Amino acid sequence: MKDKRTVSMIDLALQKHDTPVGPLFVAVRHGRIKKCFTRDTAIRYLAFFMTTEAFERSGFPQHHPRVRIDRDDMEVWRDGETKAEYLAAHQRCVRRLRRILARKREMEKWCEKWDAMHDRFVNEVDALQAIKPAGVK
């Protein structure tokens, strides 16, 4: 069950499914889906989906223009390389996703400690109430 205190949209974007052969990680964002066997690969694909969508919406080109090459007296067009700005944005997105996931893990650990302390406190209060003398209000 998901804890309402730590649930976020990244849970929908980066899902983990347990299978008989091991965990399967699924990156889902902007209508694109990629299934991966490692969490690292799933994070990179999620960053790829997010960066590509951001570049498409902003109108910035992701690749250099196509280049014409003469090969054996034939005209051949080679697709342009990925721009450095796109690669830098992708790396920033990967770092931010990792930072968000690390913060989420810390919050979950704290919530577990809080719940344990709260349960101990409630049990102690119940025990004290059970032995309370009749004249005490």
PDB file of C-alpha atoms in Angstrom:
ATOM      1  CA  MET A   1       0.000   0.000   0.000  1.00  0.00           C
ATOM      2  CA  LYS A   2       1.256   3.484  -0.824  1.00  0.00           C
ATOM      3  CA  ASP A   3       1.799   5.897   2.021  1.00  0.00           C
ATOM      4  CA  LYS A   4       0.009   9.198   1.377  1.00  0.00           C
ATOM      5  CA  ARG A   5       2.849  11.105   3.031  1.00  0.00           C
ATOM      6  CA  THR A   6       5.434  10.069   0.421  1.00  0.00           C
ATOM      7  CA  VAL A   7       3.422   9.256  -2.707  1.00  0.00           C
ATOM      8  CA  SER A   8       4.274  11.348  -5.784  1.00  0.00           C
ATOM      9  CA  MET A   9       3.987  11.358  -9.568  1.00  0.00           C
ATOM     10  CA  ILE A  10       7.382   9.722  -9.900  1.00  0.00           C
ATOM     11  CA  ASP A  11       5.720   6.530  -8.617  1.00  0.00           C
ATOM     12  CA  LEU A  12       3.602   6.493 -11.779  1.00  0.00           C
ATOM     13  CA  ALA A  13       6.477   7.459 -14.066  1.00  0.00           C
ATOM     14  CA  LEU A  14       8.936   4.891 -12.685  1.00  0.00           C
ATOM     15  CA  GLN A  15       7.259   1.631 -11.702  1.00  0.00           C
ATOM     16  CA  LYS A  16       8.772  -1.569 -10.355  1.00  0.00           C
ATOM     17  CA  HIS A  17       7.090  -4.916 -10.984  1.00  0.00           C
ATOM     18  CA  ASP A  18       8.274  -8.098  -9.298  1.00  0.00           C
ATOM     19  CA  THR A  19       8.406 -11.044 -11.694  1.00  0.00           C
ATOM     20  CA  PRO A  20       9.489 -14.673 -11.133  1.00  0.00           C
ATOM     21  CA  VAL A  21      12.802 -13.982 -12.896  1.00  0.00           C
ATOM     22  CA  GLY A  22      13.522 -10.708 -11.114  1.00  0.00           C
ATOM     23  CA  PRO A  23      12.382  -7.092 -10.940  1.00  0.00           C
ATOM     24  CA  LEU A  24      11.115  -5.316 -14.054  1.00  0.00           C
ATOM     25  CA  PHE A  25      11.299  -1.519 -14.149  1.00  0.00           C
ATOM     26  CA  VAL A  26       8.914   0.428 -16.379  1.00  0.00           C
ATOM     27  CA  ALA A  27       9.443   4.057 -17.402  1.00  0.00           C
ATOM     28  CA  VAL A  28       6.186   5.723 -18.496  1.00  0.00           C
ATOM     29  CA  ARG A  29       5.957   9.386 -19.459  1.00  0.00           C
ATOM     30  CA  HIS A  30       4.336  11.505 -22.185  1.00  0.00           C
ATOM     31  CA  GLY A  31       2.691   8.499 -23.813  1.00  0.00           C
ATOM     32  CA  ARG A  32       5.925   6.529 -24.137  1.00  0.00           C
ATOM     33  CA  ILE A  33       6.727   3.276 -22.346  1.00  0.00           C
ATOM     34  CA  LYS A  34       9.996   1.406 -21.922  1.00  0.00           C
ATOM     35  CA  LYS A  35      10.500  -1.791 -19.929  1.00  0.00           C
ATOM     36  CA  CYS A  36      13.962  -2.340 -18.456  1.00  0.00           C
ATOM     37  CA  PHE A  37      15.711  -4.897 -16.282  1.00  0.00           C
ATOM     38  CA  THR A  38      17.720  -2.318 -14.306  1.00  0.00           C
ATOM     39  CA  ARG A  39      16.658   0.769 -12.415  1.00  0.00           C
ATOM     40  CA  ASP A  40      19.526   2.788 -13.888  1.00  0.00           C
ATOM     41  CA  THR A  41      18.359   2.150 -17.450  1.00  0.00           C
ATOM     42  CA  ALA A  42      14.762   2.991 -16.544  1.00  0.00           C
ATOM     43  CA  ILE A  43      15.863   6.319 -15.035  1.00  0.00           C
ATOM     44  CA  ARG A  44      17.849   7.162 -18.177  1.00  0.00           C
ATOM     45  CA  TYR A  45      14.864   6.369 -20.419  1.00  0.00           C
ATOM     46  CA  LEU A  46      12.552   8.420 -18.208  1.00  0.00           C
ATOM     47  CA  ALA A  47      14.969  11.352 -18.472  1.00  0.00           C
ATOM     48  CA  PHE A  48      15.094  10.815 -22.245  1.00  0.00           C
ATOM     49  CA  PHE A  49      11.290  10.952 -22.473  1.00  0.00           C
ATOM     50  CA  MET A  50      11.103  14.102 -20.359  1.00  0.00           C
ATOM     51  CA  THR A  51      13.957  15.927 -22.116  1.00  0.00           C
ATOM     52  CA  THR A  52      12.647  15.071 -25.583  1.00  0.00           C
ATOM     53  CA  GLU A  53       9.183  16.357 -24.688  1.00  0.00           C
ATOM     54  CA  ALA A  54      10.618  19.568 -23.225  1.00  0.00           C
ATOM     55  CA  PHE A  55      12.694  20.222 -26.348  1.00  0.00           C
ATOM     56  CA  GLU A  56       9.753  19.494 -28.648  1.00  0.00           C
ATOM     57  CA  ARG A  57       7.433  21.830 -26.724  1.00  0.00           C
ATOM     58  CA  SER A  58       9.977  24.633 -26.576  1.00  0.00           C
ATOM     59  CA  GLY A  59      10.878  24.361 -30.249  1.00  0.00           C
ATOM     60  CA  PHE A  60      14.596  23.892 -29.648  1.00  0.00           C
ATOM     61  CA  PRO A  61      16.231  21.472 -32.103  1.00  0.00           C
ATOM     62  CA  GLN A  62      17.604  18.266 -30.604  1.00  0.00           C
ATOM     63  CA  HIS A  63      19.904  17.432 -33.521  1.00  0.00           C
ATOM     64  CA  HIS A  64      22.167  19.269 -35.881  1.00  0.00           C
ATOM     65  CA  PRO A  65      20.837  19.580 -39.462  1.00  0.00           C
ATOM     66  CA  ARG A  66      21.271  16.732 -41.929  1.00  0.00           C
ATOM     67  CA  VAL A  67      24.581  16.688 -43.800  1.00  0.00           C
ATOM     68  CA  ARG A  68      25.002  15.887 -47.502  1.00  0.00           C
ATOM     69  CA  ILE A  69      27.854  13.484 -48.278  1.00  0.00           C
ATOM     70  CA  ASP A  70      29.142  12.453 -51.706  1.00  0.00           C
ATOM     71  CA  ARG A  71      29.959   8.755 -51.579  1.00  0.00           C
ATOM     72  CA  ASP A  72      31.019   6.989 -54.790  1.00  0.00           C
ATOM     73  CA  ASP A  73      29.398   9.716 -56.927  1.00  0.00           C
ATOM     74  CA  MET A  74      26.110   9.251 -55.060  1.00  0.00           C
ATOM     75  CA  GLU A  75      24.384  11.810 -52.897  1.00  0.00           C
ATOM     76  CA  VAL A  76      23.862  10.496 -49.344  1.00  0.00           C
ATOM     77  CA  TRP A  77      22.281  12.404 -46.464  1.00  0.00           C
ATOM     78  CA  ARG A  78      23.490  11.645 -42.954  1.00  0.00           C
ATOM     79  CA  ASP A  79      21.353  12.603 -39.980  1.00  0.00           C
ATOM     80  CA  GLY A  80      22.784  15.273 -37.708  1.00  0.00           C
ATOM     81  CA  GLU A  81      24.383  14.462 -34.389  1.00  0.00           C
ATOM     82  CA  THR A  82      22.641  15.145 -31.088  1.00  0.00           C
ATOM     83  CA  LYS A  83      23.306  18.674 -29.851  1.00  0.00           C
ATOM     84  CA  ALA A  84      25.422  19.283 -26.770  1.00  0.00           C
ATOM     85  CA  GLU A  85      22.578  21.307 -25.194  1.00  0.00           C
ATOM     86  CA  TYR A  86      20.273  18.294 -25.437  1.00  0.00           C
ATOM     87  CA  LEU A  87      22.859  15.956 -23.896  1.00  0.00           C
ATOM     88  CA  ALA A  88      23.496  18.427 -21.055  1.00  0.00           C
ATOM     89  CA  ALA A  89      19.747  18.761 -20.412  1.00  0.00           C
ATOM     90  CA  HIS A  90      19.426  14.966 -20.350  1.00  0.00           C
ATOM     91  CA  GLN A  91      22.230  14.672 -17.780  1.00  0.00           C
ATOM     92  CA  ARG A  92      20.630  17.379 -15.615  1.00  0.00           C
ATOM     93  CA  CYS A  93      17.322  15.512 -15.777  1.00  0.00           C
ATOM     94  CA  VAL A  94      18.991  12.232 -14.724  1.00  0.00           C
ATOM     95  CA  ARG A  95      20.670  13.968 -11.754  1.00  0.00           C
ATOM     96  CA  ARG A  96      17.401  15.588 -10.688  1.00  0.00           C
ATOM     97  CA  LEU A  97      15.507  12.298 -10.903  1.00  0.00           C
ATOM     98  CA  ARG A  98      18.153  10.576  -8.772  1.00  0.00           C
ATOM     99  CA  ARG A  99      18.028  13.416  -6.243  1.00  0.00           C
ATOM    100  CA  ILE A 100      14.215  13.203  -6.064  1.00  0.00           C
ATOM    101  CA  LEU A 101      14.362   9.428  -5.553  1.00  0.00           C
ATOM    102  CA  ALA A 102      17.032   9.780  -2.835  1.00  0.00           C
ATOM    103  CA  ARG A 103      14.925  12.383  -1.017  1.00  0.00           C
ATOM    104  CA  LYS A 104      11.901  10.096  -1.321  1.00  0.00           C
ATOM    105  CA  ARG A 105      13.848   7.180   0.232  1.00  0.00           C
ATOM    106  CA  GLU A 106      14.909   9.416   3.147  1.00  0.00           C
ATOM    107  CA  MET A 107      11.302  10.479   3.710  1.00  0.00           C
ATOM    108  CA  GLU A 108      10.146   6.852   3.711  1.00  0.00           C
ATOM    109  CA  LYS A 109      12.825   5.883   6.258  1.00  0.00           C
ATOM    110  CA  TRP A 110      11.815   8.791   8.491  1.00  0.00           C
ATOM    111  CA  CYS A 111       8.126   7.854   8.236  1.00  0.00           C
ATOM    112  CA  GLU A 112       8.949   4.274   9.282  1.00  0.00           C
ATOM    113  CA  LYS A 113      10.809   5.577  12.357  1.00  0.00           C
ATOM    114  CA  TRP A 114       7.957   7.962  13.131  1.00  0.00           C
ATOM    115  CA  ASP A 115       5.363   5.191  12.879  1.00  0.00           C
ATOM    116  CA  ALA A 116       7.411   2.927  15.172  1.00  0.00           C
ATOM    117  CA  MET A 117       7.769   5.719  17.760  1.00  0.00           C
ATOM    118  CA  HIS A 118       4.077   6.585  17.501  1.00  0.00           C
ATOM    119  CA  ASP A 119       3.053   2.947  18.001  1.00  0.00           C
ATOM    120  CA  ARG A 120       5.280   2.681  21.102  1.00  0.00           C
ATOM    121  CA  PHE A 121       3.791   5.900  22.484  1.00  0.00           C
ATOM    122  CA  VAL A 122       0.198   4.739  21.927  1.00  0.00           C
ATOM    123  CA  ASN A 123       0.945   1.392  23.595  1.00  0.00           C
ATOM    124  CA  GLU A 124       2.478   3.129  26.623  1.00  0.00           C
ATOM    125  CA  VAL A 125      -0.516   5.455  26.925  1.00  0.00           C
ATOM    126  CA  ASP A 126      -2.890   2.480  26.755  1.00  0.00           C
ATOM    127  CA  ALA A 127      -0.854   0.631  29.401  1.00  0.00           C
ATOM    128  CA  LEU A 128      -0.887   3.666  31.706  1.00  0.00           C
ATOM    129  CA  GLN A 129      -4.617   4.142  31.221  1.00  0.00           C
ATOM    130  CA  ALA A 130      -5.203   0.494  32.116  1.00  0.00           C
ATOM    131  CA  ILE A 131      -3.493   0.858  35.545  1.00  0.00           C
ATOM    132  CA  LYS A 132      -4.954   4.282  36.312  1.00  0.00           C
ATOM    133  CA  PRO A 133      -6.334   4.550  39.859  1.00  0.00           C
ATOM    134  CA  ALA A 134     -10.044   5.216  40.231  1.00  0.00           C
ATOM    135  CA  GLY A 135      -9.705   8.654  41.901  1.00  0.00           C
ATOM    136  CA  VAL A 136      -7.465  10.231  39.217  1.00  0.00           C
ATOM    137  CA  LYS A 137      -9.188  12.350  36.585  1.00  0.00           C
TER     138      LYS A 137
END
